[in-house]
């Protein structure tokens, strides 16, 4: 079965530092991949998605992610962290042809001033 | 704004009582989903629907049932609530006509079962 693993349940970075949140998927056929962000007491908001068109995907709020088939990874990055980036981030995968998403466990990002 | 509302937003109930959560959308999208969110587990799919009266189970469907008698409403029912069903419940829709499943989420319902 498809699974998604996010390495690190908590990540802490300083304001202005690089943000790197890790996501690996398990299927042999590359799925569609998504990153979502959740601010406190809110629902999830789509950051970006990979749908086979390009391996480097740019999203909202300065985030981007790179799909690497050889590593079965879809890590999320942002060159310079801002205090407003503090939130929980979820990676999700969709097996092509299936109308369901499988989510990772989530990574809580803390930004230190 | 994907036009998704959930009601109630908060509920406290007692073990053994029935509970129904409602998800309402304004855009007549075909696909709707119910998830639960628990620390350390991310979001887990409970049930989903691909049309009126068409539903299917997700990975954690035991103890839950759903109904969709109208396109705009997707109801989640806990027939006899248990403390293990204390969670935050999210509804989502897929508004896309394409093959990839870009989902949009409601604000959530926090359910506490005492």
Coordinates of N, CA and C in Angstrom, one line a residue:
Chain A
X1 N 0.8 -1.2 0.0 CA 0.0 0.0 0.0 C 0.9 1.3 0.0
X2 N 0.3 2.3 -0.6 CA 1.1 3.5 -0.7 C 1.3 4.1 0.7
X3 N 2.4 4.6 1.0 CA 2.7 5.3 2.3 C 3.5 6.5 2.1
X4 N 3.4 7.4 3.0 CA 4.2 8.7 3.0 C 4.9 8.8 4.3
X5 N 6.1 9.1 4.3 CA 6.9 9.3 5.5 C 7.5 10.7 5.6
X6 N 7.3 11.4 6.6 CA 7.9 12.7 6.8 C 8.9 12.5 8.0
X7 N 10.2 12.8 7.6 CA 11.2 12.6 8.6 C 11.3 13.8 9.5
X8 N 11.1 13.6 10.8 CA 11.1 14.7 11.7 C 9.7 15.2 12.0
X9 N 9.2 15.0 13.2 CA 7.9 15.5 13.6 C 8.0 16.9 14.0
X10 N 9.2 17.4 14.4 CA 9.4 18.8 14.7 C 10.7 19.3 14.1
X11 N 10.6 20.4 13.5 CA 11.8 21.1 12.9 C 11.8 22.5 13.4
X12 N 13.0 22.9 13.9 CA 13.1 24.3 14.4 C 14.3 25.0 13.6
X13 N 14.0 26.2 13.1 CA 15.0 26.9 12.4 C 15.0 28.4 12.9
X14 N 16.1 29.1 12.6 CA 16.1 30.5 12.9 C 15.5 31.3 11.8
X15 N 14.9 32.5 12.1 CA 14.4 33.4 11.1 C 15.5 33.7 10.1
X16 N 15.2 33.6 8.9 CA 16.2 33.9 7.8 C 17.0 32.7 7.4
X17 N 16.9 31.6 8.1 CA 17.6 30.4 7.7 C 16.8 29.5 6.7
X18 N 17.5 28.6 6.1 CA 16.9 27.7 5.1 C 15.9 26.7 5.9
X19 N 14.8 26.5 5.2 CA 13.8 25.6 5.7 C 13.9 24.3 4.8
X20 N 14.0 23.1 5.4 CA 14.0 21.9 4.7 C 13.1 20.9 5.4
X21 N 12.0 20.5 4.8 CA 11.1 19.5 5.4 C 11.1 18.3 4.4
X22 N 11.3 17.1 5.0 CA 11.5 15.9 4.2 C 10.3 15.1 4.0
X23 N 10.1 14.5 2.8 CA 9.0 13.7 2.5 C 9.5 12.6 1.6
X24 N 9.2 11.3 1.9 CA 9.4 10.2 1.1 C 8.2 9.4 0.9
X25 N 8.0 8.9 -0.3 CA 6.8 8.0 -0.6 C 7.3 6.6 -1.0
X26 N 6.3 5.7 -1.0 CA 6.7 4.3 -1.1 C 6.4 3.6 -2.4
X27 N 5.6 4.2 -3.2 CA 5.1 3.4 -4.4 C 6.2 3.3 -5.5
X28 N 6.2 2.3 -6.3 CA 7.1 2.1 -7.4 C 6.8 3.0 -8.6
X29 N 5.5 3.2 -8.7 CA 5.0 4.1 -9.7 C 4.9 5.5 -9.1
X30 N 5.6 6.5 -9.7 CA 5.5 7.9 -9.1 C 4.1 8.4 -9.0
X31 N 3.7 8.7 -7.8 CA 2.4 9.3 -7.6 C 2.4 10.8 -7.8
X32 N 1.2 11.3 -7.8 CA 1.1 12.8 -7.7 C 1.4 13.1 -6.2
X33 N 2.0 14.2 -6.0 CA 2.4 14.6 -4.6 C 2.0 16.0 -4.3
X34 N 1.7 16.2 -3.0 CA 1.2 17.5 -2.6 C 1.9 17.9 -1.2
X35 N 2.0 19.2 -1.0 CA 2.4 19.7 0.3 C 1.2 20.6 0.7
X36 N 0.8 20.4 2.0 CA -0.2 21.3 2.6 C 0.4 21.9 3.9
X37 N -0.2 23.1 4.2 CA 0.2 23.8 5.4 C -1.0 24.0 6.3
X38 N -0.9 23.8 7.6 CA -2.0 24.0 8.5 C -1.5 25.0 9.6
X39 N -2.2 26.1 9.7 CA -2.0 27.1 10.7 C -2.9 26.7 11.9
X40 N -2.5 27.1 13.1 CA -3.3 26.7 14.3 C -4.8 27.0 14.2
X41 N -5.5 25.9 14.5 CA -7.0 26.0 14.5 C -7.6 26.3 13.2
X42 N -6.9 25.9 12.1 CA -7.4 26.1 10.8 C -7.4 24.7 10.0
X43 N -8.0 24.7 8.9 CA -7.9 23.6 8.0 C -6.6 23.6 7.2
X44 N -6.5 22.6 6.3 CA -5.2 22.6 5.5 C -5.4 23.4 4.3
X45 N -4.2 24.0 3.9 CA -4.2 24.8 2.7 C -3.1 24.3 1.8
X46 N -3.4 24.2 0.5 CA -2.5 23.6 -0.5 C -1.3 24.6 -0.7
X47 N -0.1 24.1 -0.5 CA 1.1 24.9 -0.8 C 1.6 24.7 -2.3
X48 N 1.7 23.4 -2.7 CA 2.1 23.1 -4.0 C 1.8 21.7 -4.4
X49 N 1.9 21.4 -5.7 CA 1.7 20.0 -6.1 C 2.6 19.6 -7.2
X50 N 2.9 18.3 -7.3 CA 3.7 17.7 -8.4 C 2.7 16.8 -9.2
X51 N 2.6 17.1 -10.5 CA 1.7 16.3 -11.3 C 2.4 15.8 -12.6
X52 N 3.7 15.6 -12.5 CA 4.5 15.1 -13.6 C 5.0 16.1 -14.6
X53 N 4.5 17.3 -14.5 CA 4.9 18.3 -15.5 C 6.3 18.8 -15.4
X54 N 6.8 19.0 -14.1 CA 8.1 19.5 -13.9 C 8.6 19.0 -12.5
X55 N 9.8 18.7 -12.4 CA 10.3 18.1 -11.2 C 10.5 19.1 -10.1
X56 N 10.8 20.4 -10.4 CA 10.9 21.4 -9.5 C 9.6 22.2 -9.5
X57 N 8.9 22.2 -8.4 CA 7.6 22.9 -8.3 C 7.6 24.0 -7.3
X58 N 7.1 25.1 -7.8 CA 7.1 26.3 -6.9 C 5.7 26.5 -6.4
X59 N 5.6 26.9 -5.1 CA 4.3 27.1 -4.5 C 4.1 28.5 -4.0
X60 N 3.2 28.6 -3.1 CA 2.9 29.9 -2.5 C 3.9 30.2 -1.3
X61 N 3.9 31.4 -0.9 CA 4.7 31.9 0.2 C 6.2 31.6 0.1
X62 N 6.7 31.4 -1.2 CA 8.2 31.2 -1.4 C 8.6 29.8 -1.2
X63 N 7.7 28.9 -1.0 CA 8.1 27.5 -0.9 C 8.3 26.8 -2.3
X64 N 9.2 25.8 -2.3 CA 9.3 25.0 -3.5 C 9.6 23.6 -3.1
X65 N 9.4 22.6 -4.0 CA 9.7 21.2 -3.7 C 10.3 20.6 -5.0
X66 N 11.2 19.7 -4.8 CA 11.8 19.0 -5.9 C 11.4 17.5 -5.8
X67 N 10.9 17.0 -6.9 CA 10.6 15.5 -7.0 C 11.8 14.8 -7.5
X68 N 12.3 13.8 -6.8 CA 13.4 13.0 -7.1 C 13.0 11.5 -7.2
X69 N 12.8 11.0 -8.4 CA 12.3 9.6 -8.5 C 13.3 8.7 -7.9
X70 N 14.6 8.9 -8.2 CA 15.6 7.9 -7.7 C 15.7 7.8 -6.2
X71 N 15.3 8.9 -5.5 CA 15.3 8.9 -4.0 C 13.8 8.7 -3.5
X72 N 12.9 8.6 -4.3 CA 11.4 8.6 -3.9 C 11.1 9.7 -2.9
X73 N 11.6 10.9 -3.2 CA 11.5 12.0 -2.3 C 10.8 13.2 -2.9
X74 N 10.2 14.0 -2.1 CA 9.6 15.3 -2.5 C 9.8 16.3 -1.3
X75 N 11.0 16.7 -1.1 CA 11.3 17.6 0.0 C 10.9 19.0 -0.2
X76 N 10.4 19.7 0.8 CA 9.9 21.0 0.7 C 11.0 22.0 1.2
X77 N 11.3 23.1 0.5 CA 12.3 24.0 0.9 C 11.8 25.4 0.8
X78 N 12.5 26.3 1.6 CA 12.3 27.7 1.5 C 13.6 28.4 1.9
X79 N 14.2 29.2 1.0 CA 15.5 29.7 1.3 C 15.7 30.5 2.6
X80 N 14.6 31.3 3.0 CA 14.8 32.1 4.1 C 13.5 32.1 4.9
X81 N 13.5 31.5 6.1 CA 12.4 31.4 7.0 C 11.9 32.7 7.5
X82 N 10.5 32.8 7.6 CA 9.9 34.0 8.2 C 9.1 33.5 9.4
X83 N 8.9 34.4 10.3 CA 8.1 34.0 11.5 C 6.7 33.5 11.1
X84 N 6.2 34.0 10.1 CA 4.8 33.6 9.7 C 4.8 32.2 9.1
X85 N 5.9 31.5 8.9 CA 6.0 30.2 8.3 C 5.7 29.1 9.4
X86 N 5.7 29.5 10.7 CA 5.5 28.6 11.8 C 4.1 28.0 11.6
X87 N 4.1 26.7 11.5 CA 2.8 25.9 11.2 C 3.2 24.4 11.1
X88 N 2.1 23.6 10.8 CA 2.4 22.2 10.6 C 2.2 21.9 9.1
X89 N 3.1 21.1 8.6 CA 3.2 20.9 7.2 C 3.0 19.4 6.9
X90 N 2.2 19.1 5.9 CA 1.8 17.7 5.6 C 2.1 17.4 4.1
X91 N 2.8 16.3 3.9 CA 3.0 15.8 2.6 C 2.0 14.7 2.3
X92 N 1.5 14.7 1.1 CA 0.4 13.7 0.7 C 0.7 13.2 -0.7
X93 N 0.3 11.9 -0.9 CA 0.5 11.3 -2.2 C -0.8 10.7 -2.7
X94 N -1.0 10.7 -4.0 CA -2.1 10.1 -4.7 C -1.6 9.2 -5.7
X95 N -2.0 7.9 -5.6 CA -1.7 7.0 -6.7 C -2.5 7.4 -7.9
X96 N -1.8 7.4 -9.0 CA -2.5 7.9 -10.2 C -3.6 7.0 -10.6
X97 N -4.8 7.5 -10.8 CA -6.0 6.8 -11.1 C -6.9 6.6 -9.9
X98 N -6.3 6.8 -8.7 CA -7.1 6.7 -7.5 C -7.5 8.1 -7.0
X99 N -8.7 8.2 -6.5 CA -9.2 9.5 -6.1 C -9.1 9.7 -4.6
X100 N -8.0 9.3 -4.0 CA -7.7 9.4 -2.6 C -6.3 9.9 -2.4
X101 N -6.1 10.5 -1.2 CA -4.8 11.0 -0.8 C -4.4 10.2 0.4
X102 N -3.1 9.9 0.5 CA -2.5 9.3 1.7 C -1.5 10.4 2.3
X103 N -1.7 10.7 3.6 CA -0.9 11.8 4.2 C 0.2 11.2 5.0
X104 N 1.3 12.0 5.1 CA 2.3 11.8 6.1 C 1.9 12.2 7.5
X105 N 2.7 12.0 8.4 CA 2.4 12.2 9.8 C 2.4 13.7 10.2
X106 N 3.0 14.5 9.4 CA 3.1 15.9 9.6 C 4.4 16.3 10.3
X107 N 4.9 17.6 10.0 CA 6.1 18.1 10.6 C 5.7 19.5 11.1
X108 N 5.9 19.7 12.4 CA 5.7 21.0 13.0 C 6.9 21.9 12.8
X109 N 6.8 23.0 12.2 CA 7.9 23.9 12.0 C 7.8 25.1 12.9
X110 N 8.9 25.3 13.7 CA 9.0 26.4 14.6 C 10.1 27.3 14.1
X111 N 9.8 28.6 14.2 CA 10.8 29.6 13.7 C 11.3 30.4 14.9
X112 N 12.6 30.4 15.2 CA 13.2 31.1 16.3 C 13.6 32.5 15.9
X113 N 13.3 33.5 16.7 CA 13.7 34.9 16.3 C 15.2 35.1 16.4
Chain B
X1 N -11.4 30.6 -1.5 CA -12.4 30.0 -0.6 C -13.1 28.9 -1.4
X2 N -13.0 27.7 -0.9 CA -13.7 26.6 -1.6 C -15.1 26.4 -1.2
X3 N -15.7 27.2 -0.3 CA -17.1 27.2 0.0 C -17.5 26.0 0.8
X4 N -16.6 25.6 1.7 CA -16.9 24.4 2.6 C -17.1 24.8 4.0
X5 N -18.2 24.4 4.5 CA -18.5 24.7 5.9 C -18.7 23.3 6.7
X6 N -18.4 23.3 7.9 CA -18.6 22.2 8.8 C -19.4 22.6 10.0
X7 N -20.3 21.7 10.4 CA -21.1 22.0 11.6 C -21.3 20.7 12.4
X8 N -21.3 20.8 13.7 CA -20.8 21.9 14.5 C -19.3 22.1 14.4
X9 N -18.8 23.2 14.9 CA -17.3 23.4 14.9 C -16.7 22.8 16.2
X10 N -17.5 22.7 17.2 CA -17.0 22.0 18.5 C -18.2 21.2 19.0
X11 N -17.8 20.1 19.6 CA -18.9 19.3 20.2 C -18.3 18.4 21.3
X12 N -18.9 18.4 22.5 CA -18.6 17.5 23.6 C -19.7 16.6 23.8
X13 N -19.5 15.3 23.8 CA -20.5 14.3 24.0 C -20.1 13.2 24.9
X14 N -21.0 12.3 25.2 CA -20.6 11.3 26.2 C -20.6 9.9 25.4
X15 N -19.8 9.0 26.0 CA -19.6 7.7 25.4 C -21.0 7.1 25.2
X16 N -21.1 6.5 24.0 CA -22.4 5.7 23.7 C -23.4 6.5 23.0
X17 N -23.3 7.8 22.9 CA -24.3 8.6 22.3 C -24.0 8.7 20.8
X18 N -25.0 8.9 19.9 CA -24.8 9.1 18.5 C -24.4 10.5 18.2
X19 N -23.6 10.7 17.2 CA -23.1 12.0 16.8 C -23.1 12.1 15.3
X20 N -23.6 13.2 14.8 CA -23.6 13.4 13.3 C -22.9 14.8 13.0
X21 N -21.9 14.7 12.2 CA -21.2 15.9 11.7 C -21.6 16.2 10.3
X22 N -21.7 17.4 10.0 CA -22.2 17.8 8.6 C -21.1 18.6 7.9
X23 N -21.0 18.3 6.6 CA -20.1 19.0 5.7 C -21.0 19.5 4.6
X24 N -20.9 20.8 4.3 CA -21.7 21.4 3.3 C -20.8 22.2 2.3
X25 N -21.0 22.0 1.0 CA -20.3 22.7 0.0 C -21.3 23.4 -0.9
X26 N -20.8 24.5 -1.5 CA -21.7 25.4 -2.2 C -21.5 25.2 -3.7
X27 N -20.5 24.4 -4.2 CA -20.2 24.4 -5.6 C -20.5 23.1 -6.3
X28 N -21.2 22.2 -5.7 CA -21.7 21.0 -6.3 C -20.6 20.1 -6.9
X29 N -19.5 20.0 -6.1 CA -18.4 19.2 -6.6 C -18.7 17.7 -6.3
X30 N -18.2 16.9 -7.1 CA -18.5 15.5 -7.0 C -17.9 14.7 -5.8
X31 N -16.6 15.0 -5.6 CA -15.9 14.2 -4.6 C -15.8 14.9 -3.3
X32 N -16.2 14.2 -2.2 CA -16.1 14.7 -0.9 C -15.5 13.7 0.1
X33 N -14.8 14.2 1.1 CA -14.0 13.3 2.0 C -14.2 13.7 3.4
X34 N -14.1 12.6 4.3 CA -14.0 12.9 5.7 C -12.7 12.3 6.2
X35 N -11.9 13.1 7.0 CA -10.7 12.7 7.6 C -10.8 12.9 9.1
X36 N -10.0 12.2 9.8 CA -9.7 12.6 11.2 C -8.2 12.9 11.4
X37 N -7.9 13.9 12.3 CA -6.6 14.3 12.5 C -6.2 14.0 13.9
X38 N -5.2 13.2 14.2 CA -4.7 12.9 15.5 C -3.2 13.1 15.5
X39 N -2.7 13.6 16.7 CA -1.2 13.8 16.8 C -0.4 12.6 16.4
X40 N 0.6 12.7 15.6 CA 1.5 11.6 15.2 C 0.9 10.7 14.1
X41 N -0.3 11.0 13.6 CA -0.9 10.2 12.6 C -1.3 11.0 11.3
X42 N -1.0 12.3 11.4 CA -1.4 13.1 10.2 C -2.9 13.0 10.0
X43 N -3.4 13.0 8.8 CA -4.8 12.9 8.5 C -5.0 11.5 7.9
X44 N -6.1 10.9 8.4 CA -6.4 9.5 8.0 C -7.9 9.6 7.4
X45 N -8.0 8.9 6.3 CA -9.3 9.0 5.5 C -10.3 8.0 6.2
X46 N -11.5 8.5 6.5 CA -12.5 7.7 7.1 C -13.4 7.1 6.0
X47 N -14.1 8.0 5.3 CA -14.9 7.6 4.2 C -14.8 8.7 3.1
X48 N -15.2 8.4 1.9 CA -15.3 9.4 0.9 C -16.5 9.1 0.0
X49 N -16.9 10.1 -0.8 CA -18.0 10.0 -1.7 C -17.7 10.5 -3.1
X50 N -18.2 9.8 -4.1 CA -17.9 10.2 -5.5 C -19.2 10.5 -6.2
X51 N -20.3 10.8 -5.4 CA -21.5 11.2 -5.9 C -22.7 10.9 -5.0
X52 N -23.9 11.4 -5.3 CA -25.0 11.2 -4.4 C -25.2 9.7 -4.3
X53 N -25.3 9.2 -3.0 CA -25.5 7.8 -2.6 C -24.3 6.9 -3.0
X54 N -23.2 7.5 -3.5 CA -22.0 6.7 -3.8 C -20.9 7.0 -2.8
X55 N -20.6 6.0 -1.9 CA -19.6 6.2 -0.9 C -18.7 5.0 -0.8
X56 N -17.5 5.2 -0.2 CA -16.6 4.1 -0.1 C -15.8 4.3 1.2
X57 N -15.3 3.2 1.7 CA -14.5 3.3 3.0 C -13.1 3.7 2.8
X58 N -12.6 4.4 3.8 CA -11.2 4.7 3.9 C -10.5 3.8 4.8
X59 N -9.3 4.2 5.3 CA -8.5 3.4 6.1 C -8.9 3.2 7.5
X60 N -9.7 4.1 8.1 CA -10.2 4.0 9.5 C -11.7 4.2 9.6
X61 N -12.4 3.3 8.8 CA -13.9 3.5 8.7 C -14.7 2.8 9.9
X62 N -14.0 1.9 10.6 CA -14.8 1.2 11.7 C -15.3 2.2 12.7
X63 N -16.6 2.0 13.0 CA -17.3 2.9 14.0 C -17.9 4.1 13.3
X64 N -17.8 4.3 12.0 CA -18.3 5.5 11.3 C -19.2 5.0 10.2
X65 N -20.2 5.8 9.9 CA -21.0 5.7 8.7 C -21.2 7.0 8.1
X66 N -21.5 7.1 6.8 CA -21.7 8.3 6.1 C -22.9 8.2 5.2
X67 N -23.4 9.4 4.8 CA -24.5 9.5 3.9 C -24.4 10.7 3.1
X68 N -24.9 10.6 1.8 CA -24.8 11.7 0.9 C -26.1 11.6 0.0
X69 N -27.1 12.3 0.5 CA -28.4 12.3 -0.2 C -28.6 13.5 -1.1
X70 N -27.7 14.5 -0.9 CA -27.7 15.6 -1.8 C -26.2 15.9 -2.2
X71 N -26.0 16.5 -3.3 CA -24.6 16.8 -3.7 C -23.9 17.6 -2.7
X72 N -24.6 18.6 -2.2 CA -23.9 19.6 -1.3 C -23.6 19.1 0.1
X73 N -24.2 18.1 0.5 CA -24.1 17.7 2.0 C -23.5 16.2 2.1
X74 N -22.5 16.1 3.0 CA -21.9 14.8 3.3 C -21.9 14.7 4.8
X75 N -22.6 13.7 5.3 CA -22.8 13.6 6.7 C -21.9 12.4 7.3
X76 N -21.3 12.6 8.4 CA -20.5 11.6 9.1 C -21.2 11.3 10.4
X77 N -21.5 10.0 10.6 CA -22.2 9.6 11.8 C -21.4 8.6 12.6
X78 N -21.3 8.9 13.9 CA -20.7 8.0 14.9 C -21.9 7.4 15.6
X79 N -22.2 6.1 15.3 CA -23.4 5.5 15.8 C -23.5 5.5 17.4
X80 N -22.3 5.2 17.9 CA -22.2 5.1 19.4 C -20.7 5.5 19.7
X81 N -20.6 6.8 20.1 CA -19.3 7.4 20.2 C -18.5 6.8 21.3
X82 N -17.2 6.6 21.0 CA -16.2 6.1 22.0 C -15.1 7.1 22.2
X83 N -14.4 7.0 23.3 CA -13.4 8.0 23.7 C -12.3 8.0 22.6
X84 N -12.1 6.9 21.9 CA -11.0 6.8 20.9 C -11.4 7.6 19.6
X85 N -12.7 8.0 19.6 CA -13.1 8.9 18.5 C -13.0 10.4 18.8
X86 N -12.4 10.7 19.9 CA -12.1 12.1 20.2 C -11.0 12.5 19.2
X87 N -11.3 13.5 18.4 CA -10.4 13.9 17.4 C -10.8 15.2 16.7
X88 N -10.1 15.7 15.8 CA -10.5 16.8 14.9 C -10.9 16.2 13.6
X89 N -12.1 16.5 13.1 CA -12.6 15.9 11.9 C -12.6 17.0 10.8
X90 N -12.0 16.6 9.7 CA -12.0 17.5 8.5 C -12.7 17.0 7.3
X91 N -13.5 17.8 6.7 CA -14.1 17.5 5.4 C -13.3 18.1 4.3
X92 N -13.3 17.5 3.2 CA -12.5 18.0 2.0 C -13.3 17.7 0.8
X93 N -13.0 18.6 -0.3 CA -13.6 18.3 -1.6 C -12.5 18.3 -2.6
X94 N -12.8 17.7 -3.7 CA -11.9 17.8 -4.9 C -12.7 18.4 -6.0
X95 N -12.3 19.7 -6.3 CA -13.1 20.4 -7.3 C -12.6 20.2 -8.7
X96 N -11.5 19.5 -8.8 CA -10.8 19.4 -10.1 C -11.4 18.4 -11.0
X97 N -11.5 18.7 -12.3 CA -12.0 17.7 -13.3 C -10.9 16.9 -13.8
X98 N -9.6 17.2 -13.4 CA -8.5 16.5 -13.9 C -8.3 15.2 -13.1
X99 N -7.2 14.5 -13.5 CA -7.0 13.2 -12.9 C -6.3 13.4 -11.5
X100 N -5.7 14.5 -11.2 CA -5.0 14.6 -9.9 C -6.0 15.2 -8.9
X101 N -5.8 14.7 -7.6 CA -6.7 14.9 -6.6 C -6.3 16.0 -5.7
X102 N -6.5 17.3 -6.1 CA -6.2 18.4 -5.3 C -7.3 18.7 -4.4
X103 N -7.2 18.5 -3.1 CA -8.3 18.6 -2.2 C -8.2 20.0 -1.5
X104 N -9.4 20.5 -1.2 CA -9.6 21.7 -0.4 C -10.4 21.3 0.9
X105 N -9.9 21.9 2.0 CA -10.4 21.5 3.3 C -11.3 22.5 4.0
X106 N -12.3 22.0 4.8 CA -13.1 22.8 5.6 C -12.3 23.2 6.9
X107 N -13.0 23.9 7.8 CA -12.3 24.4 8.9 C -12.1 23.4 10.1
X108 N -12.8 22.3 10.0 CA -12.7 21.3 11.0 C -13.7 21.3 12.1
X109 N -14.0 20.1 12.7 CA -14.8 20.0 13.9 C -14.1 19.3 14.9
X110 N -14.0 19.9 16.1 CA -13.3 19.3 17.2 C -14.3 18.6 18.1
X111 N -14.2 17.3 18.1 CA -15.1 16.4 18.9 C -14.4 15.8 20.1
X112 N -15.0 16.0 21.2 CA -14.5 15.4 22.5 C -15.6 14.4 23.0
X113 N -15.1 13.1 23.2 CA -16.0 12.1 23.7 C -15.6 11.8 25.1
X114 N -16.4 12.1 26.1 CA -16.1 11.8 27.5 C -16.5 10.5 28.0

